[in-house]
Amino acid sequence: MSYLIASSLDEVLTSLRDGSGKARVVAGGTDLYLQDLPYGLVDLSCLKGTTVIEQEDDLISLGSAVTHTAAASSPLVLSRARALAEGCEVIGSPQIRNIGTIGGNVVNAAPAADAAVALVGLGAEAVIIDIEGNIRQEAVENLYWEYNRSLIDSTREVMISLQFKPCMDGEGSAFTRFAARRALALPMVNAAARVKLENGLVKEIRLVAAPVNPAPTRLVKTEELVIGKPVNDQTISMVERSAAEEVEVRGSLLRCSARYRLHLVGVLVSRALKTAAERAMGQGKAGE
Amino acid sequence: MTLKTPEKSTRRYGKAEGTDYQSPEVWSKVTGKAVYGIDHAMPGMLHGKILRSPYPHARIKKVDTTAAEALPGVRAVLTGTELESKPFGIAVEDELPLAVDKVRYIGDEVAAVAAVDLQTAERAIKAIKVEYEELPAVYDPAEALQEGAPQLHDNFPGNVAWERELERGSSSAAFAGADVVVEESFTIPAIHPAYLEPISCIAVDDPYTGITLHTALQSPDAVRKIVAGALNYPLSKVHVNGPVMGGGFGGRVYGNLKVYILSAMLAIKSGRPVKIQLTREEEFTAGRPMIAAAIKMKMAVKSDGTILGREADIITDNGAYSGQAPWVSKTLSERNDSVYRIPGIKTRVRLAYTNKIPTGQYRAYGNQVANFATESLIDMAAKKLGLDPLEMRLKNCVREGDITVHGLQVGKCGLSECLQAAAREIGWDHKKAGHGYGLSVAIHANGSLVFDKNFRGASALARLELDGRITLFTGEQDYGQGTHGAFAQIAAKALDVRPAQITVESKETKTAPFSTGALAMRQTTVGGKAIQLAAEDLREKIFKAAAELTGEPVTMKNSVLNTMSGRTLELGEIAYHYHNNTSGLNLTGEGKFVPEESDYDESGYGNISVAYSFAAHAVELELDKTTGAITVNRLVAAHDSGRIVNHLTARGQVYGGVAQGIGMSCFEGCLFDEGRMANATLADYKIPTALDLPEIDPLFIEIEDPVGPYGSKGLGEIVMVPVIGAVANAAADAAGVRITDLPLTAEKIYQAMAGWECEQ
C-alpha cells in the first residue's frame, strides 16, 4: 500500500491515473479505518488552495480539504453562511473536527452528514476535476448515488472546492439537528434553511432535511408554500406540518421510529427557518 | 459538569495532606506510565481467539478443526468435546469453557485457538467448520417462563434459573387498610459497565509455579478459585498478577471467566504464554451486562403519606448462563425495601433463562434498578395524596436504631439530613417555573456478613521497611476509586507518619492477603479497618522495639520517635535494629477485622452488613416539549458515608457514579433484535459525553460511624443508586406524564405527552 501526500493537483491526477482505479483520494481520513484500505491513497490536505476559505466576486469558495474546525470558526462563514458554521461545529468530536474535511463530508455520502446538509441548504455547488482534466460543477444534492455512496468516483475524480453565494443583506441561514446525545451521535434528523426576505416577505427560500433520501433533500413543496409570506408563527406552524407531510422517512431500532422522525423533520425544518428569518431581519446576533 | 477546584489541594503530587491527599499512584496514570492489561506482552507470547456461535440456540452436530490446525503458525486448537470439563459458575454451575452439545446465545464460545499472531489466530478461527442444527429460541424472559417455551438447560426446567417468594409483616393487611394504592410496571434494559479497557488476559503455565493469569480483576481470589476448579489444578498453583485496570465498575469482579479459563487452557496445551483480548464488540456481545428487569410494583399508603406495605412481582433476564444474576436479582428485589420504614412486604422474583447474552453485575448490584420503581411509586403516591414528595420521604425514611423489614440494623444514619440538604441546595422551596424537580433516596450495605457466613471481614499486613518507609499488603484492589490512597491515609493516621511514606501492594495473589474483593462497597469500611488495625499493631511493635533499643519508653510524632530522656530515633533505625536482632525479619503489623456473626436466618432475614451508607439526590431539569428532550441541569448528591477519608477521591466517586446514573437514566441499554445485540459498539451503545452531564454538586453529611476506620463508611456503589429515581421523578414533574421504561429518551417522553400508541 502507498500513501502519497500530494503537493500539486497535477501530482494528484497523475497518481490517480497511475493507480488505474486502485488508488483513491483521501482528505481528513476520519472514516478511512472503517473501510477496506485501498491499494493507494492520495492525500489532498497539503495541496495549495484546498484549505482556503475566500470570497471572490459574488461567491464564497471553500477548498475541499477545509476542516470542520476551520469552517466553523471562519469569520466569513460565520457572517455569510452561518448554517455551515453550525453544521460543522457539531460533527463528531473536537479531534474529528480538527482533521475531518467538508469535502470528505460530502464525498463520504452519509445521508445526514451535517456539513453536507448545511451546504445543500446554502445552495452550494462542488467543483470537480477528473483525471483527464475535465472540470465540471455540480449541485451538492446531485452528487449522491445511493446510501453512503457518492457519484464522485474517488479513483478518478477530485473535488477541488465548494462554492455558494454568501448571505447578503436581507438573507439568513441556519442549521438544526437532533440526536440521542450532544456529541458523537448521528442525528435522528438534521435540517438547514436559507431565506431571503424582501419587504418582510419571503422572496427566495431553500429548506433541507435529512436523512430522508440518500442525499440531503430539499422540501420543494413547503418552499413553494412559503414564498411571498411573512415568517410569522402561522407560517412556522404551516412549515412544521407541511415539511412532515412532504417526506417519507424510515424508522430504526437504533435511532427512532419513523413517526417520531417525521415529527422531528417538521420541528427542525421550522426551527431552522425561524432562525434563518431572524438572521435575515437582523434580529440574530451581530454580523449576521 | 463543574469540577470545582479543591481548596486544600496544592496540585503537586504527594504534597497535599489532610482529606485532599493526592495519592502518588495517580501520577503513573496521568503521565502515561501505567501499564494496563491490553499493553502487556511477553516473550514467546501467542494470541488467542475464540470462535463464537452465530446462532441464538442450536445443536452442535460437528466441529472440524483440521484446516485450522494445518495453518502455519497455529499452536493450539481447543474444542468443547476434547476438554471433558465439568460445569463451573459463580452462583450456579451452568457453564462449560466451550460448548459441547448446544450453543445458547449469539456469541457462545465454541472453539479457541492460539497462534503466533492475531491475524493467524483470526484466520484459524474462520477455518474451523461447525455444523449446527438450529433450535427454536426464546428472547423474552416472561415468554421463557411460560409452558411450552424452548428450554435452554435440561437441569433447569421451565427456564427458571432462580426464584424466590417472600412475605414479611402482613402485606395483605397493609393493602386492606390503605387509603391509597399506587401500582405500576417498570422495565429496565441490560446495562453494560462499558469500562474503557476491554478485558484481556495473558495466561502463563510454568511447571514449577503453575498458572499465572496476568489480568486486572476486582476479585482476584474469587476468580482464581473458579479457574483452579475448571482446570482441576490445586488452588496454590493458580495465581493472579494484576496489571493496572482500565475501569471495573463491578464488571471486573469476576470479569469474563471464559477468557481466563480459555487462555489458561491454551497456555497449557501450547506450552507458551497466551493472550486473549476481547474486542469492543465481543465485550458487548459476549460480555456480562447487568440483568434486564421487568418490575410490577404496588404500594399501600395512608392518607398522611405513611407507607403501609409494598408488593412486587419481578422477572429478571438471566441470558443464557447465570453468572451472578441470582445474587443481583436478590439484591434488586429487596434492598430498596430497607430505605423506608415499610411494615409489610411481599415479593415474587423469578430469574429466567433466555437465548441472549449471559449477565453479570454493575456498580450497585441491581439496587439502582429497583430504585427506579420504588422512587417513582413514592412520587406517584405523593401526587395522588397532594403531599410534598420531600415531606413524604422524610416521613418514611429509616433512622438510626431502626431494624428494617428485612432485619437490617440501622446504625448511624444521616438519611433525613441528606434529604434536607439535597432539597435545600437544589432550591426545592423556590423552584424555577417550568423546570422539573425530583428526589430519590438510597441505602447500600458496606460489605456482606452473609455472602460467606464464615468469612466476614478482611486482613492486612503493615511492614516497616529498612529505610523507614511502610508497605501495606492488602488483597483490596484499587482500580481508580482511590482505595489505596485512602489506605495510606488511614495507616498514616494510625502510625502518625505522612501518607506519602506508605506504599500499598495488592496486585499479586502470591503475596497479598486474601480478599473477598473490591465489591459490595466493602473496601474502605472493611478493608480499611483491617489496614487501621495492622498499622496500630505495627505502631505497638515499633514502640516495643524502640523501648528495647533505648531502654526507655518512647512516643512518636511526625515519623520520629522520642524517648523520655530526649533522644530521637528515625523509623529506619528501629527497622535495622529489629532486622539485625532477628537475622533479617521486618517489623510487621497484622490487622484482622473479624466482624461478629450475623443473626441472618434461612429466610434471608437479619443484619447483612457492619454498616450502611445513605444518600439523597435532587435533580433539576428542563424539558423541550416539542421534542420531548430533557436537559438535566443540576444534580445535588448528598451522601452519608460517615467521615470522609479523602474528599478529593470522594468527589471523584460522586462525579463518576452520577455520570453512570445519568447514562442509565437517559441513554443506555442493550438493544436486541432476535437475540442479536443491535448496538454492540460505543458509537451505538450511548454512554453520556461530558456535554450530556449536569452540574454535579456532592454534599457530604459526615456523621462518624462507630465501625469503619476513623468513622468512615463506603461510597463507591451507592452514588449510582438514587440518580435513576431522581431523574425519572424530575422528568415526570416536567412532562406531566411518567415514563416507566428506561432509558428516558426524548422519543418516549414525546410519545407519552402526545398520547401516541407505543411504536417500534
mmCIF file of N, CA and C in Angstrom, chain B residues 65-170:
data_model
loop_
_atom_site.group_PDB
_atom_site.id
_atom_site.type_symbol
_atom_site.label_atom_id
_atom_site.label_comp_id
_atom_site.label_asym_id
_atom_site.label_seq_id
_atom_site.Cartn_x
_atom_site.Cartn_y
_atom_site.Cartn_z
ATOM 1 N N THR B 65 -11.793 -29.167 12.988
ATOM 2 C CA THR B 65 -10.710 -28.201 13.164
ATOM 3 C C THR B 65 -9.490 -28.529 12.290
ATOM 4 N N THR B 66 -9.639 -29.505 11.390
ATOM 5 C CA THR B 66 -8.487 -29.976 10.605
ATOM 6 C C THR B 66 -7.788 -28.835 9.867
ATOM 7 N N ALA B 67 -8.567 -28.024 9.163
ATOM 8 C CA ALA B 67 -7.970 -26.950 8.368
ATOM 9 C C ALA B 67 -7.278 -25.923 9.250
ATOM 10 N N ALA B 68 -7.883 -25.623 10.390
ATOM 11 C CA ALA B 68 -7.299 -24.642 11.303
ATOM 12 C C ALA B 68 -5.969 -25.147 11.851
ATOM 13 N N GLU B 69 -5.939 -26.412 12.223
ATOM 14 C CA GLU B 69 -4.715 -26.967 12.807
ATOM 15 C C GLU B 69 -3.582 -27.049 11.784
ATOM 16 N N ALA B 70 -3.967 -27.162 10.508
ATOM 17 C CA ALA B 70 -2.950 -27.269 9.457
ATOM 18 C C ALA B 70 -2.338 -25.920 9.095
ATOM 19 N N LEU B 71 -2.953 -24.818 9.544
ATOM 20 C CA LEU B 71 -2.433 -23.490 9.190
ATOM 21 C C LEU B 71 -1.076 -23.261 9.854
ATOM 22 N N PRO B 72 -0.091 -22.780 9.068
ATOM 23 C CA PRO B 72 1.208 -22.479 9.677
ATOM 24 C C PRO B 72 1.041 -21.376 10.752
ATOM 25 N N GLY B 73 1.667 -21.573 11.885
ATOM 26 C CA GLY B 73 1.591 -20.564 12.958
ATOM 27 C C GLY B 73 0.571 -20.879 14.016
ATOM 28 N N VAL B 74 -0.293 -21.849 13.758
ATOM 29 C CA VAL B 74 -1.289 -22.218 14.760
ATOM 30 C C VAL B 74 -0.643 -23.192 15.747
ATOM 31 N N ARG B 75 -0.731 -22.894 17.041
ATOM 32 C CA ARG B 75 -0.037 -23.711 18.045
ATOM 33 C C ARG B 75 -0.977 -24.546 18.922
ATOM 34 N N ALA B 76 -2.231 -24.140 18.984
ATOM 35 C CA ALA B 76 -3.176 -24.935 19.785
ATOM 36 C C ALA B 76 -4.594 -24.648 19.323
ATOM 37 N N VAL B 77 -5.397 -25.688 19.268
ATOM 38 C CA VAL B 77 -6.824 -25.549 18.953
ATOM 39 C C VAL B 77 -7.602 -26.335 19.999
ATOM 40 N N LEU B 78 -8.635 -25.724 20.545
ATOM 41 C CA LEU B 78 -9.447 -26.384 21.572
ATOM 42 C C LEU B 78 -10.905 -26.448 21.142
ATOM 43 N N THR B 79 -11.546 -27.577 21.413
ATOM 44 C CA THR B 79 -12.995 -27.679 21.217
ATOM 45 C C THR B 79 -13.608 -28.234 22.494
ATOM 46 N N GLY B 80 -14.918 -28.057 22.609
ATOM 47 C CA GLY B 80 -15.608 -28.473 23.827
ATOM 48 C C GLY B 80 -15.521 -29.958 24.101
ATOM 49 N N THR B 81 -15.641 -30.769 23.043
ATOM 50 C CA THR B 81 -15.696 -32.223 23.271
ATOM 51 C C THR B 81 -14.389 -32.781 23.833
ATOM 52 N N GLU B 82 -13.262 -32.195 23.444
ATOM 53 C CA GLU B 82 -11.983 -32.754 23.900
ATOM 54 C C GLU B 82 -11.677 -32.350 25.345
ATOM 55 N N LEU B 83 -12.365 -31.340 25.867
ATOM 56 C CA LEU B 83 -11.978 -30.810 27.178
ATOM 57 C C LEU B 83 -12.444 -31.671 28.353
ATOM 58 N N GLU B 84 -13.601 -32.298 28.213
ATOM 59 C CA GLU B 84 -14.180 -33.097 29.291
ATOM 60 C C GLU B 84 -14.206 -32.332 30.616
ATOM 61 N N SER B 85 -14.565 -31.044 30.547
ATOM 62 C CA SER B 85 -14.620 -30.235 31.766
ATOM 63 C C SER B 85 -15.935 -30.455 32.478
ATOM 64 N N LYS B 86 -15.918 -30.206 33.771
ATOM 65 C CA LYS B 86 -17.194 -30.204 34.496
ATOM 66 C C LYS B 86 -17.715 -28.770 34.537
ATOM 67 N N PRO B 87 -19.026 -28.611 34.682
ATOM 68 C CA PRO B 87 -19.585 -27.255 34.659
ATOM 69 C C PRO B 87 -19.030 -26.402 35.795
ATOM 70 N N PHE B 88 -18.866 -25.129 35.522
ATOM 71 C CA PHE B 88 -18.455 -24.171 36.544
ATOM 72 C C PHE B 88 -19.447 -23.024 36.549
ATOM 73 N N GLY B 89 -19.305 -22.143 37.500
ATOM 74 C CA GLY B 89 -20.186 -20.979 37.542
ATOM 75 C C GLY B 89 -19.937 -20.170 38.795
ATOM 76 N N ILE B 90 -20.613 -19.065 38.906
ATOM 77 C CA ILE B 90 -20.433 -18.186 40.071
ATOM 78 C C ILE B 90 -21.516 -18.498 41.094
ATOM 79 N N ALA B 91 -22.752 -18.206 40.744
ATOM 80 C CA ALA B 91 -23.851 -18.526 41.662
ATOM 81 C C ALA B 91 -24.406 -19.922 41.375
ATOM 82 N N VAL B 92 -24.405 -20.299 40.096
ATOM 83 C CA VAL B 92 -24.944 -21.585 39.658
ATOM 84 C C VAL B 92 -23.928 -22.192 38.693
ATOM 85 N N GLU B 93 -23.665 -23.490 38.799
ATOM 86 C CA GLU B 93 -22.687 -24.089 37.890
ATOM 87 C C GLU B 93 -23.393 -24.568 36.623
ATOM 88 N N ASP B 94 -23.493 -23.653 35.646
ATOM 89 C CA ASP B 94 -24.219 -23.977 34.414
ATOM 90 C C ASP B 94 -23.421 -23.678 33.150
ATOM 91 N N GLU B 95 -22.106 -23.425 33.292
ATOM 92 C CA GLU B 95 -21.299 -23.094 32.118
ATOM 93 C C GLU B 95 -20.197 -24.117 31.902
ATOM 94 N N LEU B 96 -19.818 -24.291 30.643
ATOM 95 C CA LEU B 96 -18.630 -25.068 30.292
ATOM 96 C C LEU B 96 -17.661 -24.110 29.599
ATOM 97 N N PRO B 97 -16.365 -24.388 29.650
ATOM 98 C CA PRO B 97 -15.420 -23.476 28.987
ATOM 99 C C PRO B 97 -15.744 -23.303 27.505
ATOM 100 N N LEU B 98 -16.091 -24.406 26.842
ATOM 101 C CA LEU B 98 -16.523 -24.342 25.446
ATOM 102 C C LEU B 98 -17.771 -25.214 25.303
ATOM 103 N N ALA B 99 -18.700 -24.772 24.452
ATOM 104 C CA ALA B 99 -19.953 -25.510 24.294
ATOM 105 C C ALA B 99 -19.673 -26.926 23.783
ATOM 106 N N VAL B 100 -20.424 -27.889 24.286
ATOM 107 C CA VAL B 100 -20.229 -29.280 23.856
ATOM 108 C C VAL B 100 -21.354 -29.711 22.915
ATOM 109 N N ASP B 101 -22.576 -29.713 23.415
ATOM 110 C CA ASP B 101 -23.666 -30.202 22.568
ATOM 111 C C ASP B 101 -24.536 -29.083 22.010
ATOM 112 N N LYS B 102 -24.587 -27.953 22.757
ATOM 113 C CA LYS B 102 -25.516 -26.890 22.356
ATOM 114 C C LYS B 102 -24.872 -25.523 22.504
ATOM 115 N N VAL B 103 -25.296 -24.586 21.664
ATOM 116 C CA VAL B 103 -24.995 -23.173 21.900
ATOM 117 C C VAL B 103 -26.296 -22.486 22.295
ATOM 118 N N ARG B 104 -26.179 -21.489 23.184
ATOM 119 C CA ARG B 104 -27.396 -20.913 23.758
ATOM 120 C C ARG B 104 -27.545 -19.410 23.553
ATOM 121 N N TYR B 105 -26.547 -18.780 22.934
ATOM 122 C CA TYR B 105 -26.715 -17.368 22.573
ATOM 123 C C TYR B 105 -25.743 -17.022 21.454
ATOM 124 N N ILE B 106 -26.019 -15.911 20.760
ATOM 125 C CA ILE B 106 -25.129 -15.465 19.684
ATOM 126 C C ILE B 106 -23.881 -14.912 20.350
ATOM 127 N N GLY B 107 -22.795 -15.661 20.254
ATOM 128 C CA GLY B 107 -21.571 -15.270 20.956
ATOM 129 C C GLY B 107 -21.056 -16.384 21.856
ATOM 130 N N ASP B 108 -21.850 -17.424 22.036
ATOM 131 C CA ASP B 108 -21.444 -18.560 22.875
ATOM 132 C C ASP B 108 -20.113 -19.136 22.367
ATOM 133 N N GLU B 109 -19.233 -19.483 23.288
ATOM 134 C CA GLU B 109 -17.888 -19.951 22.950
ATOM 135 C C GLU B 109 -17.928 -21.402 22.434
ATOM 136 N N VAL B 110 -17.418 -21.603 21.219
ATOM 137 C CA VAL B 110 -17.478 -22.927 20.590
ATOM 138 C C VAL B 110 -16.083 -23.563 20.464
ATOM 139 N N ALA B 111 -15.098 -22.755 20.118
ATOM 140 C CA ALA B 111 -13.726 -23.270 19.973
ATOM 141 C C ALA B 111 -12.761 -22.125 20.252
ATOM 142 N N ALA B 112 -11.503 -22.495 20.521
ATOM 143 C CA ALA B 112 -10.490 -21.466 20.770
ATOM 144 C C ALA B 112 -9.190 -21.880 20.126
ATOM 145 N N VAL B 113 -8.445 -20.881 19.645
ATOM 146 C CA VAL B 113 -7.146 -21.187 19.041
ATOM 147 C C VAL B 113 -6.082 -20.256 19.613
ATOM 148 N N ALA B 114 -4.828 -20.720 19.562
ATOM 149 C CA ALA B 114 -3.689 -19.853 19.879
ATOM 150 C C ALA B 114 -2.737 -19.938 18.707
ATOM 151 N N ALA B 115 -2.266 -18.773 18.255
ATOM 152 C CA ALA B 115 -1.375 -18.732 17.094
ATOM 153 C C ALA B 115 -0.313 -17.669 17.319
ATOM 154 N N VAL B 116 0.685 -17.682 16.436
ATOM 155 C CA VAL B 116 1.837 -16.801 16.632
ATOM 156 C C VAL B 116 1.490 -15.313 16.505
ATOM 157 N N ASP B 117 0.437 -15.013 15.784
ATOM 158 C CA ASP B 117 -0.018 -13.616 15.762
ATOM 159 C C ASP B 117 -1.539 -13.585 15.626
ATOM 160 N N LEU B 118 -2.081 -12.396 15.823
ATOM 161 C CA LEU B 118 -3.537 -12.251 15.859
ATOM 162 C C LEU B 118 -4.173 -12.577 14.508
ATOM 163 N N GLN B 119 -3.504 -12.159 13.429
ATOM 164 C CA GLN B 119 -4.072 -12.411 12.093
ATOM 165 C C GLN B 119 -4.204 -13.913 11.839
ATOM 166 N N THR B 120 -3.161 -14.667 12.208
ATOM 167 C CA THR B 120 -3.218 -16.123 12.022
ATOM 168 C C THR B 120 -4.321 -16.731 12.897
ATOM 169 N N ALA B 121 -4.433 -16.237 14.117
ATOM 170 C CA ALA B 121 -5.482 -16.745 15.013
ATOM 171 C C ALA B 121 -6.861 -16.476 14.418
ATOM 172 N N GLU B 122 -7.037 -15.281 13.845
ATOM 173 C CA GLU B 122 -8.328 -14.953 13.230
ATOM 174 C C GLU B 122 -8.602 -15.832 12.013
ATOM 175 N N ARG B 123 -7.537 -16.079 11.233
ATOM 176 C CA ARG B 123 -7.707 -16.962 10.066
ATOM 177 C C ARG B 123 -8.072 -18.374 10.512
ATOM 178 N N ALA B 124 -7.428 -18.820 11.571
ATOM 179 C CA ALA B 124 -7.674 -20.183 12.076
ATOM 180 C C ALA B 124 -9.118 -20.328 12.556
ATOM 181 N N ILE B 125 -9.613 -19.290 13.223
ATOM 182 C CA ILE B 125 -10.998 -19.324 13.702
ATOM 183 C C ILE B 125 -11.959 -19.493 12.526
ATOM 184 N N LYS B 126 -11.657 -18.744 11.448
ATOM 185 C CA LYS B 126 -12.530 -18.818 10.263
ATOM 186 C C LYS B 126 -12.435 -20.175 9.579
ATOM 187 N N ALA B 127 -11.296 -20.852 9.771
ATOM 188 C CA ALA B 127 -11.095 -22.151 9.108
ATOM 189 C C ALA B 127 -11.772 -23.307 9.852
ATOM 190 N N ILE B 128 -12.277 -23.039 11.047
ATOM 191 C CA ILE B 128 -12.970 -24.113 11.785
ATOM 192 C C ILE B 128 -14.394 -24.248 11.236
ATOM 193 N N LYS B 129 -14.746 -25.501 10.889
ATOM 194 C CA LYS B 129 -16.075 -25.714 10.324
ATOM 195 C C LYS B 129 -16.989 -26.318 11.392
ATOM 196 N N VAL B 130 -18.107 -25.657 11.620
ATOM 197 C CA VAL B 130 -19.058 -26.150 12.617
ATOM 198 C C VAL B 130 -20.394 -26.396 11.931
ATOM 199 N N GLU B 131 -20.947 -27.595 12.142
ATOM 200 C CA GLU B 131 -22.298 -27.865 11.649
ATOM 201 C C GLU B 131 -23.275 -27.674 12.795
ATOM 202 N N TYR B 132 -24.253 -26.809 12.563
ATOM 203 C CA TYR B 132 -25.264 -26.550 13.587
ATOM 204 C C TYR B 132 -26.629 -27.051 13.122
ATOM 205 N N GLU B 133 -27.453 -27.389 14.095
ATOM 206 C CA GLU B 133 -28.869 -27.612 13.790
ATOM 207 C C GLU B 133 -29.628 -26.597 14.630
ATOM 208 N N GLU B 134 -30.232 -25.634 13.939
ATOM 209 C CA GLU B 134 -30.884 -24.544 14.667
ATOM 210 C C GLU B 134 -32.061 -25.032 15.509
ATOM 211 N N LEU B 135 -32.212 -24.438 16.679
ATOM 212 C CA LEU B 135 -33.315 -24.779 17.582
ATOM 213 C C LEU B 135 -34.163 -23.532 17.802
ATOM 214 N N PRO B 136 -35.441 -23.723 18.125
ATOM 215 C CA PRO B 136 -36.244 -22.535 18.440
ATOM 216 C C PRO B 136 -35.654 -21.804 19.645
ATOM 217 N N ALA B 137 -35.689 -20.491 19.596
ATOM 218 C CA ALA B 137 -35.079 -19.698 20.664
ATOM 219 C C ALA B 137 -36.125 -18.849 21.367
ATOM 220 N N VAL B 138 -35.802 -18.399 22.570
ATOM 221 C CA VAL B 138 -36.707 -17.515 23.305
ATOM 222 C C VAL B 138 -35.901 -16.338 23.842
ATOM 223 N N TYR B 139 -36.442 -15.133 23.641
ATOM 224 C CA TYR B 139 -35.709 -13.920 23.990
ATOM 225 C C TYR B 139 -36.357 -13.151 25.138
ATOM 226 N N ASP B 140 -37.669 -13.277 25.255
ATOM 227 C CA ASP B 140 -38.373 -12.516 26.281
ATOM 228 C C ASP B 140 -38.469 -13.363 27.554
ATOM 229 N N PRO B 141 -38.002 -12.844 28.691
ATOM 230 C CA PRO B 141 -37.975 -13.667 29.908
ATOM 231 C C PRO B 141 -39.365 -14.115 30.373
ATOM 232 N N ALA B 142 -40.376 -13.273 30.170
ATOM 233 C CA ALA B 142 -41.730 -13.687 30.563
ATOM 234 C C ALA B 142 -42.208 -14.843 29.688
ATOM 235 N N GLU B 143 -41.884 -14.767 28.386
ATOM 236 C CA GLU B 143 -42.233 -15.875 27.485
ATOM 237 C C GLU B 143 -41.452 -17.133 27.848
ATOM 238 N N ALA B 144 -40.195 -16.946 28.243
ATOM 239 C CA ALA B 144 -39.350 -18.096 28.581
ATOM 240 C C ALA B 144 -39.917 -18.881 29.756
ATOM 241 N N LEU B 145 -40.659 -18.181 30.640
ATOM 242 C CA LEU B 145 -41.218 -18.845 31.822
ATOM 243 C C LEU B 145 -42.530 -19.562 31.526
ATOM 244 N N GLN B 146 -43.083 -19.305 30.332
ATOM 245 C CA GLN B 146 -44.359 -19.933 30.008
ATOM 246 C C GLN B 146 -44.186 -21.381 29.566
ATOM 247 N N GLU B 147 -45.250 -22.114 29.754
ATOM 248 C CA GLU B 147 -45.210 -23.524 29.359
ATOM 249 C C GLU B 147 -45.008 -23.634 27.849
ATOM 250 N N GLY B 148 -44.229 -24.593 27.434
ATOM 251 C CA GLY B 148 -44.017 -24.787 26.002
ATOM 252 C C GLY B 148 -42.900 -23.953 25.415
ATOM 253 N N ALA B 149 -42.288 -23.080 26.225
ATOM 254 C CA ALA B 149 -41.191 -22.257 25.703
ATOM 255 C C ALA B 149 -39.974 -23.143 25.450
ATOM 256 N N PRO B 150 -39.143 -22.781 24.459
ATOM 257 C CA PRO B 150 -37.913 -23.535 24.235
ATOM 258 C C PRO B 150 -37.092 -23.600 25.531
ATOM 259 N N GLN B 151 -36.549 -24.796 25.820
ATOM 260 C CA GLN B 151 -35.801 -24.980 27.076
ATOM 261 C C GLN B 151 -34.301 -24.832 26.827
ATOM 262 N N LEU B 152 -33.629 -24.047 27.684
ATOM 263 C CA LEU B 152 -32.200 -23.818 27.493
ATOM 264 C C LEU B 152 -31.333 -24.875 28.148
ATOM 265 N N HIS B 153 -31.662 -25.200 29.401
ATOM 266 C CA HIS B 153 -30.829 -26.156 30.147
ATOM 267 C C HIS B 153 -31.717 -27.290 30.660
ATOM 268 N N ASP B 154 -31.249 -28.543 30.455
ATOM 269 C CA ASP B 154 -32.041 -29.696 30.886
ATOM 270 C C ASP B 154 -32.272 -29.688 32.386
ATOM 271 N N ASN B 155 -31.265 -29.266 33.147
ATOM 272 C CA ASN B 155 -31.394 -29.317 34.609
ATOM 273 C C ASN B 155 -32.028 -28.070 35.223
ATOM 274 N N PHE B 156 -32.533 -27.163 34.379
ATOM 275 C CA PHE B 156 -33.286 -26.018 34.892
ATOM 276 C C PHE B 156 -34.638 -25.966 34.181
ATOM 277 N N PRO B 157 -35.561 -26.864 34.553
ATOM 278 C CA PRO B 157 -36.834 -26.953 33.836
ATOM 279 C C PRO B 157 -37.636 -25.648 33.959
ATOM 280 N N GLY B 158 -38.323 -25.320 32.888
ATOM 281 C CA GLY B 158 -39.138 -24.106 32.872
ATOM 282 C C GLY B 158 -38.311 -22.849 32.710
ATOM 283 N N ASN B 159 -37.007 -23.027 32.421
ATOM 284 C CA ASN B 159 -36.086 -21.891 32.259
ATOM 285 C C ASN B 159 -35.949 -21.045 33.524
ATOM 286 N N VAL B 160 -36.287 -21.618 34.670
ATOM 287 C CA VAL B 160 -36.146 -20.864 35.924
ATOM 288 C C VAL B 160 -34.725 -21.070 36.451
ATOM 289 N N ALA B 161 -33.940 -20.001 36.435
ATOM 290 C CA ALA B 161 -32.567 -20.099 36.939
ATOM 291 C C ALA B 161 -32.552 -19.947 38.458
ATOM 292 N N TRP B 162 -33.496 -19.184 38.965
ATOM 293 C CA TRP B 162 -33.569 -18.910 40.406
ATOM 294 C C TRP B 162 -34.907 -18.231 40.670
ATOM 295 N N GLU B 163 -35.504 -18.519 41.813
ATOM 296 C CA GLU B 163 -36.739 -17.805 42.148
ATOM 297 C C GLU B 163 -36.900 -17.693 43.649
ATOM 298 N N ARG B 164 -37.721 -16.759 44.059
ATOM 299 C CA ARG B 164 -37.907 -16.535 45.482
ATOM 300 C C ARG B 164 -39.270 -15.891 45.704
ATOM 301 N N GLU B 165 -39.985 -16.410 46.697
ATOM 302 C CA GLU B 165 -41.226 -15.764 47.122
ATOM 303 C C GLU B 165 -41.082 -15.459 48.591
ATOM 304 N N LEU B 166 -41.495 -14.276 48.958
ATOM 305 C CA LEU B 166 -41.163 -13.799 50.290
ATOM 306 C C LEU B 166 -42.263 -12.888 50.807
ATOM 307 N N GLU B 167 -42.647 -13.102 52.068
ATOM 308 C CA GLU B 167 -43.557 -12.141 52.687
ATOM 309 C C GLU B 167 -43.048 -11.837 54.085
ATOM 310 N N ARG B 168 -42.944 -10.571 54.401
ATOM 311 C CA ARG B 168 -42.561 -10.168 55.758
ATOM 312 C C ARG B 168 -43.603 -9.181 56.253
ATOM 313 N N GLY B 169 -43.924 -9.284 57.536
ATOM 314 C CA GLY B 169 -45.007 -8.472 58.063
ATOM 315 C C GLY B 169 -46.284 -8.934 57.385
ATOM 316 N N SER B 170 -47.325 -8.146 57.434
ATOM 317 C CA SER B 170 -48.528 -8.554 56.728
ATOM 318 C C SER B 170 -48.814 -7.601 55.594
#
